[in-house]
CSV table of C-alpha atoms and ligand atoms in Angstrom, one decimal:
chain,number,residue,atom,x,y,z
A,222,MET,CA,-16.2,10.5,-3.5
A,223,ALA,CA,-16.9,6.4,-2.2
A,224,HIS,CA,-20.3,5.6,-3.6
A,225,VAL,CA,-22.6,5.0,-1.3
A,226,LYS,CA,-24.4,1.7,-1.9
A,227,LEU,CA,-28.1,1.9,-1.8
A,228,PHE,CA,-30.6,-0.3,-0.1
A,229,ILE,CA,-33.5,2.5,-0.3
A,230,PRO,CA,-36.6,1.5,-2.2
A,231,GLY,CA,-35.5,2.2,-5.5
A,232,PRO,CA,-33.8,3.6,-7.0
A,233,VAL,CA,-32.1,0.2,-6.3
A,234,GLU,CA,-28.4,-0.6,-6.5
A,235,VAL,CA,-27.3,-1.3,-10.5
A,236,SER,CA,-24.4,-3.4,-10.9
A,237,PRO,CA,-21.0,-2.2,-13.2
A,238,LYS,CA,-22.2,-5.3,-15.7
A,239,THR,CA,-25.7,-3.6,-16.0
A,240,PHE,CA,-24.2,-0.7,-17.2
A,241,GLU,CA,-22.0,-1.6,-18.9
A,242,ALA,CA,-24.7,-3.4,-21.2
A,243,PHE,CA,-26.4,-0.4,-21.1
A,244,CYS,CA,-23.2,1.6,-22.7
A,245,SER,CA,-23.4,-0.6,-25.7
A,246,PRO,CA,-23.4,1.5,-29.4
A,247,MET,CA,-26.4,2.9,-30.1
A,248,ILE,CA,-28.0,1.6,-32.8
A,249,GLY,CA,-31.1,3.6,-34.6
A,250,HIS,CA,-34.3,2.3,-33.4
A,251,ARG,CA,-36.0,1.7,-37.0
A,252,SER,CA,-33.9,-0.4,-37.9
A,253,LYS,CA,-33.5,-4.5,-37.9
A,254,SER,CA,-30.6,-4.6,-35.1
A,255,PHE,CA,-33.6,-3.0,-33.1
A,256,GLN,CA,-35.7,-5.2,-33.9
A,257,GLU,CA,-33.8,-7.7,-33.4
A,258,LEU,CA,-32.9,-6.4,-29.5
A,259,TYR,CA,-36.3,-6.5,-28.4
A,260,ALA,CA,-37.9,-9.5,-30.6
A,261,GLY,CA,-34.9,-11.3,-28.7
A,262,ILE,CA,-35.9,-10.1,-25.2
A,263,MET,CA,-39.9,-11.1,-25.5
A,264,PRO,CA,-39.6,-14.6,-24.9
A,265,GLN,CA,-38.1,-14.2,-21.9
A,266,LEU,CA,-40.3,-10.9,-20.8
A,267,GLN,CA,-43.3,-13.0,-21.8
A,268,ALA,CA,-42.0,-16.0,-19.3
A,269,LEU,CA,-41.5,-13.7,-16.4
A,270,LEU,CA,-45.1,-12.6,-17.0
A,271,TYR,CA,-46.6,-15.5,-17.7
A,272,THR,CA,-48.4,-14.6,-20.5
A,273,ARG,CA,-48.8,-14.6,-24.7
A,274,ARG,CA,-49.6,-10.9,-25.1
A,275,PRO,CA,-46.7,-9.3,-26.4
A,276,VAL,CA,-44.5,-7.1,-23.2
A,277,PHE,CA,-44.3,-3.5,-24.5
A,278,LEU,CA,-41.8,-1.1,-23.2
A,279,GLY,CA,-42.4,2.5,-22.8
A,280,THR,CA,-39.8,5.4,-22.8
A,281,SER,CA,-40.8,6.9,-19.4
A,282,SER,CA,-41.1,6.0,-15.7
A,283,ALA,CA,-44.0,4.2,-14.5
A,284,TRP,CA,-46.1,7.5,-13.9
A,285,GLY,CA,-46.7,7.9,-17.7
A,286,ILE,CA,-47.5,4.1,-18.0
A,287,MET,CA,-50.4,4.9,-14.8
A,288,GLU,CA,-51.0,7.9,-16.3
A,289,GLY,CA,-51.7,6.5,-19.8
A,290,ALA,CA,-53.9,3.8,-18.3
A,291,VAL,CA,-56.1,5.8,-16.8
A,292,ARG,CA,-56.6,7.8,-19.6
A,293,ASN,CA,-57.0,4.9,-22.3
A,294,LEU,CA,-59.5,3.4,-19.9
A,295,VAL,CA,-60.7,5.4,-17.9
A,296,SER,CA,-64.8,6.4,-19.6
A,297,ARG,CA,-67.2,6.1,-17.1
A,298,LYS,CA,-65.5,6.2,-13.6
A,299,VAL,CA,-62.3,5.1,-12.0
A,300,LEU,CA,-61.9,3.7,-8.4
A,301,ASN,CA,-58.4,4.4,-7.2
A,302,CYS,CA,-57.4,1.4,-3.8
A,303,MET,CA,-55.5,3.7,-1.5
A,304,CYS,CA,-53.5,2.2,0.5
A,305,GLY,CA,-49.7,4.4,0.9
A,306,ALA,CA,-48.8,7.1,-0.8
A,307,PHE,CA,-48.2,6.1,-4.6
A,308,SER,CA,-51.4,4.3,-4.0
A,309,ASP,CA,-53.2,7.9,-2.4
A,310,LYS,CA,-52.1,9.4,-5.0
A,311,TRP,CA,-53.6,8.0,-8.5
A,312,PHE,CA,-57.0,9.3,-6.9
A,313,ASP,CA,-54.8,12.7,-7.5
A,314,VAL,CA,-53.7,11.6,-10.4
A,315,SER,CA,-57.0,10.3,-12.0
A,316,GLN,CA,-58.6,13.5,-11.4
A,317,ARG,CA,-56.2,15.4,-13.3
A,318,CYS,CA,-56.5,13.5,-15.8
A,319,GLY,CA,-60.2,14.9,-15.4
A,320,LYS,CA,-62.1,11.5,-14.5
A,321,ALA,CA,-64.9,10.5,-11.9
A,322,ALA,CA,-62.7,9.0,-9.4
A,323,GLU,CA,-63.5,7.7,-6.1
A,324,ALA,CA,-61.6,6.5,-3.1
A,325,LEU,CA,-60.9,3.3,-1.6
A,326,GLN,CA,-58.7,4.5,1.2
A,327,VAL,CA,-57.4,2.0,3.9
A,328,GLU,CA,-55.7,3.0,7.0
A,329,TRP,CA,-51.7,3.7,5.9
A,330,GLY,CA,-50.3,-0.5,6.6
A,331,GLU,CA,-53.2,-1.7,6.4
A,332,PRO,CA,-53.6,-4.1,2.1
A,333,ILE,CA,-56.1,-3.6,0.0
A,334,ARG,CA,-58.6,-6.7,0.5
A,335,GLY,CA,-60.5,-8.1,-2.1
A,336,GLU,CA,-64.0,-8.1,-0.5
A,337,ALA,CA,-63.9,-3.9,-0.3
A,338,VAL,CA,-62.9,-3.5,-3.7
A,339,ALA,CA,-65.9,-6.2,-4.0
A,340,ALA,CA,-68.4,-4.2,-2.4
A,341,LYS,CA,-67.2,-0.7,-4.2
A,342,LEU,CA,-68.1,-3.0,-7.5
A,343,LYS,CA,-71.1,-3.7,-7.0
A,344,SER,CA,-72.7,-0.4,-8.0
A,345,GLY,CA,-72.1,-1.1,-10.8
A,346,GLU,CA,-71.1,3.2,-11.1
A,347,PHE,CA,-66.8,2.4,-12.0
A,348,ASP,CA,-65.7,0.8,-14.9
A,349,ALA,CA,-61.9,0.9,-13.7
A,350,VAL,CA,-59.7,0.6,-10.9
A,351,THR,CA,-56.0,1.0,-9.7
A,352,TYR,CA,-54.6,-0.9,-7.3
A,353,ILE,CA,-50.6,-1.2,-5.8
A,354,HIS,CA,-49.1,-4.3,-6.0
A,355,ASN,CA,-46.6,-3.4,-3.4
A,356,GLU,CA,-47.0,-0.3,-2.0
A,357,THR,CA,-43.5,0.6,-1.4
A,358,SER,CA,-44.1,3.2,1.4
A,359,THR,CA,-46.3,1.7,3.5
A,360,GLY,CA,-44.2,-1.4,2.4
A,361,VAL,CA,-47.4,-4.1,2.5
A,362,MET,CA,-47.9,-6.7,-0.3
A,363,SER,CA,-51.6,-7.0,-0.6
A,364,PRO,CA,-53.2,-10.1,-2.0
A,365,ILE,CA,-53.0,-9.8,-5.5
A,366,GLU,CA,-55.3,-13.4,-5.8
A,367,GLU,CA,-58.3,-12.2,-4.0
A,368,LEU,CA,-58.4,-9.2,-6.1
A,369,ALA,CA,-58.0,-11.5,-9.3
A,370,GLU,CA,-60.7,-12.9,-7.7
A,371,VAL,CA,-63.1,-9.9,-7.4
A,372,LYS,CA,-62.0,-9.1,-12.2
A,373,ARG,CA,-63.0,-12.5,-12.4
A,374,GLN,CA,-66.3,-11.5,-11.0
A,375,PHE,CA,-66.7,-8.4,-13.0
A,376,PRO,CA,-65.5,-9.2,-16.1
A,377,ASP,CA,-65.8,-5.8,-17.7
A,378,VAL,CA,-63.7,-3.8,-15.4
A,379,MET,CA,-60.2,-2.7,-16.5
A,380,PHE,CA,-58.2,-4.0,-14.1
A,381,ILE,CA,-54.7,-1.2,-13.9
A,382,ILE,CA,-52.6,-2.8,-11.9
A,383,ASP,CA,-49.4,-1.5,-10.7
A,384,THR,CA,-46.1,-3.7,-9.6
A,385,VAL,CA,-43.4,-1.3,-10.3
A,386,SER,CA,-41.1,-2.5,-6.8
A,387,SER,CA,-42.5,-6.4,-7.1
A,388,MET,CA,-42.4,-7.4,-10.8
A,389,THR,CA,-39.5,-9.7,-11.2
A,390,ALA,CA,-39.4,-10.3,-7.2
A,391,THR,CA,-42.2,-12.5,-6.9
A,392,ARG,CA,-44.7,-14.8,-9.1
A,393,LEU,CA,-47.3,-12.7,-11.0
A,394,ALA,CA,-48.9,-14.4,-14.1
A,395,PHE,CA,-50.9,-12.0,-16.3
A,396,ASP,CA,-52.6,-14.5,-18.1
A,397,GLU,CA,-54.2,-16.1,-15.1
A,398,LEU,CA,-54.3,-13.3,-12.8
A,399,GLY,CA,-57.1,-12.0,-15.7
A,400,PHE,CA,-55.9,-8.6,-15.5
A,401,ASP,CA,-55.9,-5.6,-17.4
A,402,VAL,CA,-53.0,-3.2,-17.4
A,403,MET,CA,-49.3,-4.7,-15.5
A,404,LEU,CA,-47.1,-2.4,-15.5
A,405,ALA,CA,-43.6,-1.4,-13.4
A,406,GLY,CA,-40.8,1.1,-13.8
A,407,THR,CA,-36.9,-0.5,-13.6
A,408,GLN,CA,-35.1,1.0,-11.0
A,409,LYS,CA,-37.0,-0.9,-8.6
A,410,ALA,CA,-37.1,-4.9,-8.9
A,411,PHE,CA,-35.4,-5.6,-11.7
A,412,ALA,CA,-32.8,-3.1,-10.7
A,413,LEU,CA,-31.2,-0.8,-14.2
A,414,PRO,CA,-31.6,2.7,-14.0
A,415,PRO,CA,-34.3,4.8,-14.0
A,416,GLY,CA,-36.3,5.7,-16.8
A,417,LEU,CA,-37.8,2.4,-18.3
A,418,SER,CA,-41.0,0.4,-17.8
A,419,VAL,CA,-42.1,-2.7,-18.6
A,420,PHE,CA,-46.5,-3.1,-19.5
A,421,VAL,CA,-48.2,-5.8,-20.4
A,422,CYS,CA,-51.5,-5.6,-22.0
A,423,SER,CA,-55.2,-7.9,-22.5
A,424,GLU,CA,-57.0,-7.7,-25.6
A,425,ALA,CA,-60.0,-5.8,-23.3
A,426,ALA,CA,-57.9,-3.3,-22.6
A,427,LEU,CA,-56.6,-2.7,-26.4
A,428,ALA,CA,-60.4,-2.7,-27.3
A,429,LYS,CA,-61.1,0.0,-24.3
A,430,ALA,CA,-58.9,2.4,-25.3
A,431,LYS,CA,-59.6,2.4,-29.2
A,432,THR,CA,-63.5,3.4,-27.8
A,433,GLN,CA,-61.6,6.5,-26.2
A,434,PRO,CA,-61.4,9.9,-27.9
A,435,ASP,CA,-59.0,11.6,-25.8
A,436,ARG,CA,-55.9,8.6,-25.1
A,437,GLY,CA,-53.5,11.4,-26.0
A,438,TYR,CA,-50.3,10.1,-28.2
A,439,TYR,CA,-47.2,9.2,-25.9
A,440,PHE,CA,-49.2,6.4,-24.0
A,441,ASP,CA,-51.4,5.6,-26.9
A,442,LEU,CA,-51.7,2.0,-25.9
A,443,LEU,CA,-52.4,1.3,-29.4
A,444,GLU,CA,-49.8,2.6,-30.6
A,445,PHE,CA,-48.1,0.3,-28.5
A,446,GLU,CA,-50.1,-2.6,-30.0
A,447,LYS,CA,-48.8,-1.8,-33.5
A,448,ASN,CA,-45.5,-1.2,-32.8
A,449,ALA,CA,-44.6,-4.4,-31.1
A,450,GLU,CA,-46.1,-6.0,-33.9
A,451,LYS,CA,-42.8,-5.1,-35.9
A,452,THR,CA,-41.0,-5.7,-32.8
A,453,MET,CA,-40.4,-1.6,-32.5
A,454,THR,CA,-41.9,1.6,-29.8
A,455,PRO,CA,-44.0,3.9,-30.9
A,456,SER,CA,-41.4,6.7,-30.2
A,457,THR,CA,-37.5,6.7,-30.3
A,458,PRO,CA,-37.6,4.3,-27.1
A,459,SER,CA,-34.3,4.6,-24.8
A,460,ILE,CA,-32.3,1.9,-25.8
A,461,SER,CA,-29.0,1.8,-23.7
A,462,HIS,CA,-32.2,0.1,-21.3
A,463,ILE,CA,-33.5,-2.3,-23.3
A,464,TYR,CA,-29.5,-3.3,-23.4
A,465,ALA,CA,-29.7,-3.0,-20.1
A,466,LEU,CA,-32.7,-4.8,-19.9
A,467,LYS,CA,-31.6,-8.1,-21.9
A,468,SER,CA,-28.9,-8.3,-20.0
A,469,LYS,CA,-30.8,-8.2,-16.8
A,470,LEU,CA,-32.9,-11.0,-18.2
A,471,GLY,CA,-30.3,-13.4,-19.2
A,472,GLU,CA,-29.7,-13.3,-15.4
A,473,ILE,CA,-32.7,-13.0,-14.0
A,474,PHE,CA,-33.2,-16.8,-16.5
A,475,ALA,CA,-29.6,-17.9,-15.2
A,476,GLU,CA,-30.8,-17.7,-11.8
A,477,GLY,CA,-34.8,-18.9,-12.2
A,478,LEU,CA,-37.8,-17.4,-11.1
A,479,ASP,CA,-38.1,-19.6,-8.7
A,480,ALA,CA,-35.0,-19.0,-7.4
A,481,ARG,CA,-35.1,-15.5,-7.3
A,482,PHE,CA,-38.9,-15.8,-6.4
A,483,ALA,CA,-37.9,-17.2,-2.8
A,484,ARG,CA,-34.7,-15.1,-2.5
A,485,HIS,CA,-36.8,-12.6,-2.5
A,486,VAL,CA,-38.7,-14.1,0.4
A,487,LYS,CA,-35.5,-15.4,2.3
A,488,LEU,CA,-33.8,-11.4,2.4
A,489,ALA,CA,-37.0,-9.8,3.5
A,490,GLY,CA,-36.8,-12.4,6.5
A,491,MET,CA,-33.3,-11.2,6.8
A,492,THR,CA,-34.0,-7.8,7.2
A,493,ARG,CA,-37.4,-8.7,9.9
A,494,THR,CA,-35.0,-10.2,12.1
A,495,TRP,CA,-32.9,-7.5,11.9
A,496,ALA,CA,-35.0,-5.1,12.8
A,497,ALA,CA,-36.6,-7.1,15.9
A,498,LYS,CA,-33.0,-8.4,17.2
A,499,HIS,CA,-33.0,-4.5,18.1
A,500,GLY,CA,-36.5,-4.1,19.6
A,501,PHE,CA,-38.4,-2.4,17.0
A,502,THR,CA,-41.9,-3.5,14.9
A,503,LEU,CA,-42.8,-3.6,12.2
A,504,PHE,CA,-45.0,-0.9,10.6
A,505,PRO,CA,-47.6,-3.8,8.2
A,506,GLU,CA,-50.4,-5.3,9.3
A,507,ALA,CA,-49.0,-9.1,10.5
A,508,GLY,CA,-49.2,-11.5,7.3
A,509,CYS,CA,-48.2,-9.0,4.5
A,510,GLU,CA,-44.9,-7.9,4.5
A,511,SER,CA,-43.0,-7.3,1.7
A,512,VAL,CA,-40.8,-9.5,0.2
A,513,THR,CA,-38.8,-7.0,-1.5
A,514,LEU,CA,-38.7,-4.2,1.1
A,515,THR,CA,-39.2,-3.4,5.1
A,516,THR,CA,-40.8,-0.9,6.5
A,517,VAL,CA,-39.7,-0.8,10.2
A,518,ASN,CA,-42.0,1.0,12.5
A,519,ASN,CA,-40.4,3.6,14.5
A,520,GLY,CA,-43.5,5.0,15.5
A,521,ALA,CA,-46.0,5.5,13.6
A,522,ARG,CA,-48.2,2.8,15.3
A,523,PRO,CA,-47.9,2.1,19.1
A,524,GLY,CA,-45.3,-0.9,20.3
A,525,GLY,CA,-40.8,-1.4,19.6
A,526,ARG,CA,-38.6,0.7,20.2
A,527,VAL,CA,-38.0,4.5,18.6
A,528,VAL,CA,-34.9,6.0,17.5
A,529,ASP,CA,-34.0,8.7,15.4
A,530,VAL,CA,-33.7,7.7,12.2
A,531,GLN,CA,-31.9,10.5,10.3
A,532,LYS,CA,-29.0,9.7,12.5
A,533,LEU,CA,-29.4,5.9,12.1
A,534,VAL,CA,-29.8,7.3,8.3
A,535,ASP,CA,-27.0,9.3,8.8
A,536,LEU,CA,-24.5,6.4,10.7
A,537,THR,CA,-25.0,4.2,8.0
A,538,LYS,CA,-23.9,6.2,5.2
A,539,GLN,CA,-20.9,7.5,6.9
A,540,ARG,CA,-20.4,3.6,6.4
A,541,GLY,CA,-21.1,3.4,3.0
A,542,PHE,CA,-24.7,2.1,2.8
A,543,LEU,CA,-27.5,4.4,2.1
A,544,ILE,CA,-31.6,3.2,3.6
A,545,ASN,CA,-34.5,5.1,4.0
A,546,GLY,CA,-35.1,7.6,6.9
A,547,GLY,CA,-39.5,6.6,5.8
A,548,TYR,CA,-41.6,8.4,3.1
A,549,GLY,CA,-44.9,10.9,3.0
A,550,LYS,CA,-46.3,11.5,6.0
A,551,ILE,CA,-44.7,8.6,7.9
A,552,LYS,CA,-41.3,9.7,7.4
A,553,GLY,CA,-39.3,9.6,10.4
A,554,THR,CA,-41.8,7.1,11.9
A,555,THR,CA,-40.5,4.5,9.7
A,556,PHE,CA,-37.4,3.3,7.8
A,557,ARG,CA,-37.1,1.8,5.0
A,558,ILE,CA,-35.0,-1.0,3.7
A,559,SER,CA,-35.3,-1.9,0.6
A,560,ASN,CA,-33.5,-5.8,-0.6
A,561,MET,CA,-34.5,-5.4,-4.1
A,562,GLY,CA,-33.1,-6.4,-7.0
A,563,ASP,CA,-29.0,-8.4,-7.4
A,564,GLU,CA,-29.1,-9.2,-3.2
A,565,THR,CA,-28.2,-12.0,-2.0
A,566,GLU,CA,-27.1,-12.8,2.2
A,567,ALA,CA,-24.4,-11.6,1.9
A,568,THR,CA,-24.9,-8.5,0.5
A,569,MET,CA,-27.4,-7.7,3.5
A,570,ASN,CA,-25.1,-8.6,6.2
A,571,GLU,CA,-22.9,-6.5,5.5
A,572,LEU,CA,-25.6,-4.6,5.5
A,573,PHE,CA,-26.5,-5.4,8.6
A,574,ALA,CA,-23.4,-5.1,10.3
A,575,ALA,CA,-23.6,-1.4,9.5
A,576,LEU,CA,-26.9,-0.9,10.9
A,577,ASP,CA,-25.6,-2.8,13.9
A,578,GLU,CA,-23.2,-0.5,14.5
A,579,ALA,CA,-25.3,2.8,13.1
A,580,MET,CA,-27.0,1.2,16.4
A,581,GLN,CA,-24.6,1.3,18.9
A,582,GLU,CA,-23.0,4.7,18.1
A,583,LEU,CA,-26.8,6.5,18.2
B,621,PLP,C1,-41.3,3.4,-7.2
B,621,PLP,C2,-42.9,3.3,-7.3
B,621,PLP,C3,-44.2,4.4,-8.3
B,621,PLP,C4,-43.5,5.7,-8.7
B,621,PLP,O1,-42.7,5.1,-10.1
B,621,PLP,P1,-41.9,6.5,-10.7
B,621,PLP,O2,-40.2,5.6,-11.5
B,621,PLP,O3,-41.5,7.7,-10.0
B,621,PLP,O4,-42.5,6.5,-11.7
B,621,PLP,C5,-45.0,4.0,-8.2
B,621,PLP,N1,-45.8,3.1,-7.7
B,621,PLP,C6,-45.1,3.3,-6.8
B,621,PLP,C7,-45.0,1.1,-6.5
B,621,PLP,C8,-43.6,2.8,-6.2
B,621,PLP,O5,-42.4,2.6,-5.9
């Protein structure tokens, strides 16, 4: 069967070049070759995240690290900032980890504002916050600079930041922002296959983890720290992913970070233009639209055109492209188009041509 190219917001399309790197011959994870592989990409990982801290590699999808961060860093109570399916879920996950948790819920489509977080933290009850920079279900990118300002007001609170669908697509300067954990899975903006996570922790996070009795083993931040000193990982990592990551980092730095960030801004703008051309409005509140995906309104909010989303998805798929028909409670009343990873103006235009044809057939 012919391959249907992915324009869903994860997993995203993986290039043949990346797969070729993924299929490099296996090496031992306690070998000098592995240490050289990891040490070789560490400077690029640090440059990507604007950090001097070691960048850790976890073998799991993002939720492993999200859950691990809660287990390692919450002792009193966690504030879960909720504005969509992924951030809402973190409240549930915190409770499943046995933690006291409180929801800071805003309407889907709205961002998390710094002042709302600060107002909650003033109570002094919380020792951690979870926050999703780019809520992939709603297509909202929350203003992360506002959150960094809140962190400066509450330096002792652990700020755990999911940048799953924004890391590599926009400037996320970990040391400058001052957060405690910043994490992503590789199947979103990295455009690698799913199964690897990239994350970084502050020194304060590691000090806090030391005081936690029940960190477990697989996601124990102190294990990651101890092993990263030898450029190794706590347990056997997905070495294939790390080869693919090395190849991808080469591409990222050949393009240049600023050019890569600008490309994402441009392509998301093209997608919004396509939507407007067909009479659609957008789901996110104006001004906080993501740069990596567009969540088109299709009846979830008043205004704009409404079409049969499943039919649009099917007709587009017949033309070789897959978009997503909405996620969670806004499935069908929104649809999502990703521009993460390797996409260019040319490849986006191929998608828009197929979408235009599909719209005519609706
Ligand atoms: C995809 C996604 C997740 C979940 O990642 P998994 O790979 O399924 O563990 C979490 N947060 C955000 C913002 C995401 O886009």
